[in-house]
Amino acid sequence: MAPRILVVDDEPHIRDVICFALERAGLTSTVARNGAEAMAAFRRGNIDLIVLDIGMPDMDGLEVCRQIRTASGLPILFLSARDEEIDRVLGLEIGGDDYVTKPFSPRELVARVKAILKRSGNGAEPERRHASLVAGALSLDRRGRTVTFRDGEIAMTALEFAILDTLLSRPDMVFSREQLMEAAYGIGTYVADRTIDSHIRNIRAKFLAAGGQGIIATIHGIGFKLGTEIGRKA
């Protein structure tokens, strides 16, 4: 079954352009005209990714994302007419997986959607999808795309999962920001250093809420590595 994409934008023309591009690429699309309709569609389920406009009246895209992130790690790609770095960082800090500014290239948007879906498990290599990584109380299941800590599941976005997967794959290695960018976004995609830092902060916050400290260590001047606290059982 083709991945199902929810397109949320208050402009009919933008919705039509995106849906046409997605369907030409073999993806299935459905639409919501505002934040309330987006939340209703999310609750009905059967969605693999959301393309979400930030600048909507009443309930904007950031608020929709905040509400979804209380219950789900469903991939979200933000759309915005603004290109300020602070807006991109804010969107990523509250749980967005990627950010595209208007006006946009439909081809680029589709490529980013496919990249996020691949990171979420669609199209991943079979041998990796059937592998698991374990470090102390932390377990990452590549097949099920789940992360558990002390027997409790922690919801991760696709990018957060990719970063944690990379750190767990080489627990003694220090990864530069550039290496984590390539692992999360793919080779040849540029994102600001603050973007990776935002994802790292989100991962740390989620583990801290679950009682885990020191999950990711910062090696000043170099990058990040899996923290030593990860091996401590409850």
Coordinates of C-alpha atoms in Angstrom, one line a residue:
M1 CA 0.0 0.0 0.0
A2 CA 1.3 3.4 -0.9
P3 CA 2.2 5.7 2.0
R4 CA -0.6 8.1 2.9
I5 CA 0.3 11.7 3.3
L6 CA -2.0 14.3 5.0
V7 CA -1.6 17.7 3.4
V8 CA -2.6 20.6 5.8
D9 CA -2.8 24.1 4.3
D10 CA -5.5 26.8 4.3
E11 CA -4.7 27.7 0.7
P12 CA -6.6 25.5 -1.9
H13 CA -4.0 26.1 -4.6
I14 CA -1.1 25.0 -2.4
R15 CA -3.0 21.8 -1.4
D16 CA -3.7 21.0 -5.0
V17 CA -0.1 21.5 -6.1
I18 CA 1.2 19.3 -3.3
C19 CA -1.3 16.5 -3.8
F20 CA -0.7 16.5 -7.5
A21 CA 3.1 16.2 -7.0
L22 CA 2.7 13.5 -4.3
E23 CA 0.3 11.4 -6.4
R24 CA 2.5 11.6 -9.5
A25 CA 5.3 10.2 -7.3
G26 CA 3.1 7.2 -6.3
L27 CA 2.0 8.4 -2.9
T28 CA -1.5 8.7 -1.6
S29 CA -2.7 12.1 -0.3
T30 CA -5.6 13.4 1.7
V31 CA -6.2 17.0 2.8
A32 CA -7.2 19.2 5.8
R33 CA -8.0 22.9 5.5
N34 CA -7.1 24.0 9.0
G35 CA -5.7 22.8 12.3
A36 CA -8.9 21.4 13.6
E37 CA -9.4 19.2 10.5
A38 CA -5.8 18.1 10.8
M39 CA -6.3 16.9 14.4
A40 CA -9.5 15.1 13.4
A41 CA -7.6 13.3 10.5
F42 CA -4.7 12.5 12.9
R43 CA -7.1 10.9 15.4
R44 CA -8.7 8.8 12.6
G45 CA -5.3 7.3 11.9
N46 CA -4.0 5.6 8.7
I47 CA -1.5 8.5 8.1
D48 CA 2.2 8.0 7.4
L49 CA 3.3 11.6 7.3
I50 CA 1.9 15.1 7.6
V51 CA 2.9 18.1 5.4
L52 CA 1.9 20.9 7.7
D53 CA 1.6 24.6 7.0
I54 CA 2.7 26.8 9.9
G55 CA 0.8 30.0 9.1
M56 CA -2.8 29.0 9.4
P57 CA -5.5 31.0 11.3
D58 CA -7.0 29.9 14.6
M59 CA -4.8 26.8 15.2
D60 CA -1.4 27.2 13.5
G61 CA 0.9 24.4 12.4
L62 CA 3.1 24.7 15.5
E63 CA 0.2 24.1 17.8
V64 CA -1.0 21.2 15.7
C65 CA 2.5 19.7 16.0
R66 CA 2.6 20.3 19.8
Q67 CA -0.6 18.4 20.2
I68 CA 0.4 15.5 18.0
R69 CA 3.7 15.2 19.8
T70 CA 2.0 14.5 23.1
A71 CA 0.8 11.2 21.7
S72 CA 2.8 10.3 18.6
G73 CA 6.1 10.5 16.7
L74 CA 4.3 10.6 13.3
P75 CA 6.6 12.3 10.8
I76 CA 5.9 16.0 10.2
L77 CA 7.3 18.2 7.4
F78 CA 6.6 21.9 8.0
L79 CA 5.7 24.4 5.3
S80 CA 6.2 28.1 6.0
A81 CA 6.3 31.4 4.1
R82 CA 9.0 32.6 6.4
D83 CA 12.7 31.6 6.0
E84 CA 14.1 32.9 9.3
E85 CA 16.4 30.5 11.1
I86 CA 14.6 31.0 14.4
D87 CA 11.4 29.8 12.8
R88 CA 13.1 26.6 11.4
V89 CA 14.7 25.9 14.7
L90 CA 11.5 26.4 16.7
G91 CA 9.6 24.1 14.3
L92 CA 12.3 21.4 14.7
E93 CA 12.5 21.9 18.5
I94 CA 8.9 21.1 19.0
G95 CA 9.2 17.9 17.0
G96 CA 9.2 18.7 13.2
D97 CA 11.2 16.4 11.0
D98 CA 12.0 18.8 8.2
Y99 CA 11.1 22.3 7.0
V100 CA 10.4 23.7 3.5
T101 CA 9.8 27.3 2.8
K102 CA 7.3 28.8 0.3
P103 CA 7.6 29.2 -2.6
F104 CA 8.9 25.7 -2.9
S105 CA 9.7 23.2 -5.7
P106 CA 7.2 20.4 -5.7
R107 CA 9.9 18.0 -6.8
E108 CA 12.1 19.0 -3.8
L109 CA 9.1 18.6 -1.4
V110 CA 8.4 15.1 -2.7
A111 CA 12.1 14.2 -2.4
R112 CA 12.1 15.4 1.2
V113 CA 8.8 13.5 1.9
K114 CA 10.4 10.3 0.5
A115 CA 13.5 10.8 2.6
I116 CA 11.5 11.2 5.8
L117 CA 9.4 8.1 4.9
K118 CA 12.6 6.1 4.3
R119 CA 14.0 7.2 7.7
S120 CA 10.7 6.1 9.2
G121 CA 11.1 2.5 7.9
N122 CA 9.8 2.5 4.4
G123 CA 12.5 1.4 2.0
A124 CA 15.0 0.6 4.7
E125 CA 17.4 -2.2 4.1
P126 CA 15.9 -5.6 5.2
E127 CA 18.9 -6.6 7.3
R128 CA 18.8 -3.3 9.2
R129 CA 15.0 -3.5 9.7
H130 CA 15.4 -6.8 11.4
A131 CA 18.2 -5.6 13.7
S132 CA 18.1 -4.3 17.2
L133 CA 20.6 -2.3 19.2
V134 CA 20.9 -2.5 23.0
A135 CA 22.9 -0.5 25.5
G136 CA 22.1 -1.1 29.1
A137 CA 18.5 0.0 29.7
L138 CA 18.1 1.4 26.2
S139 CA 16.9 -0.7 23.3
L140 CA 16.3 0.4 19.7
D141 CA 14.4 -1.8 17.3
R142 CA 15.1 -0.9 13.7
R143 CA 12.3 -3.2 12.4
G144 CA 9.6 -1.8 14.6
R145 CA 11.1 1.7 14.6
T146 CA 10.7 1.8 18.4
V147 CA 12.9 3.0 21.3
T148 CA 12.4 1.6 24.8
F149 CA 14.1 2.7 28.0
R150 CA 13.7 0.7 31.2
D151 CA 10.8 -1.2 29.6
G152 CA 8.9 2.0 28.7
E153 CA 8.6 3.1 25.0
I154 CA 9.9 6.6 24.1
A155 CA 8.3 8.3 21.1
M156 CA 10.9 9.5 18.6
T157 CA 10.6 11.4 15.4
A158 CA 12.2 9.9 12.3
L159 CA 15.2 12.3 12.6
E160 CA 15.6 11.6 16.3
F161 CA 15.5 7.9 15.7
A162 CA 18.2 8.2 12.9
I163 CA 20.5 10.2 15.2
L164 CA 20.0 7.8 18.2
D165 CA 20.5 4.8 15.8
T166 CA 23.8 6.3 14.6
L167 CA 25.1 6.9 18.2
L168 CA 24.1 3.4 19.3
S169 CA 25.7 1.8 16.3
R170 CA 29.1 2.9 17.5
P171 CA 28.8 3.6 21.2
D172 CA 32.5 4.5 21.7
M173 CA 32.7 6.8 18.7
V174 CA 32.4 10.6 18.9
F175 CA 30.3 11.8 15.9
S176 CA 30.7 15.3 14.5
R177 CA 27.6 17.4 13.7
E178 CA 28.4 16.8 10.0
Q179 CA 28.3 13.0 10.5
L180 CA 25.0 13.2 12.3
M181 CA 23.6 15.5 9.6
E182 CA 24.5 12.9 7.0
A183 CA 23.0 10.1 9.0
A184 CA 19.7 11.9 9.6
Y185 CA 19.3 13.9 6.4
G186 CA 21.4 12.0 3.9
I187 CA 24.5 13.0 2.1
G188 CA 24.5 16.3 0.3
T189 CA 21.8 18.0 2.4
Y190 CA 22.9 21.1 4.3
V191 CA 21.3 22.1 7.6
A192 CA 22.5 24.5 10.2
D193 CA 24.4 23.2 13.3
R194 CA 21.6 24.5 15.5
T195 CA 19.3 22.1 13.8
I196 CA 21.2 19.1 15.0
D197 CA 21.6 20.7 18.4
S198 CA 17.8 21.1 18.5
H199 CA 17.3 17.4 17.8
I200 CA 19.9 16.4 20.5
R201 CA 18.1 18.6 23.0
N202 CA 14.8 16.9 22.2
I203 CA 16.2 13.4 22.6
R204 CA 17.8 14.4 25.9
A205 CA 14.5 15.9 27.2
K206 CA 12.6 12.8 26.3
F207 CA 15.0 10.5 28.2
L208 CA 15.2 12.9 31.1
A209 CA 11.4 12.7 31.4
A210 CA 11.7 8.9 31.5
G211 CA 14.3 9.1 34.3
G212 CA 17.4 8.8 32.1
Q213 CA 20.3 11.3 32.4
G214 CA 23.5 11.6 30.4
I215 CA 22.1 9.7 27.4
I216 CA 24.1 11.8 25.0
A217 CA 27.4 13.3 25.9
T218 CA 28.7 16.5 24.4
I219 CA 32.4 16.3 23.5
H220 CA 33.3 20.0 23.2
G221 CA 34.9 21.0 20.0
I222 CA 34.2 17.6 18.4
G223 CA 30.6 16.5 18.6
F224 CA 28.5 13.9 20.4
K225 CA 28.7 10.4 21.6
L226 CA 26.5 7.9 23.5
G227 CA 26.7 8.8 27.2
T228 CA 28.2 6.6 30.0
E229 CA 24.9 6.8 32.0
I230 CA 23.2 4.7 29.4
G231 CA 24.4 1.5 30.9
R232 CA 22.9 2.0 34.3
K233 CA 19.8 0.0 35.0
A234 CA 16.9 1.2 37.2

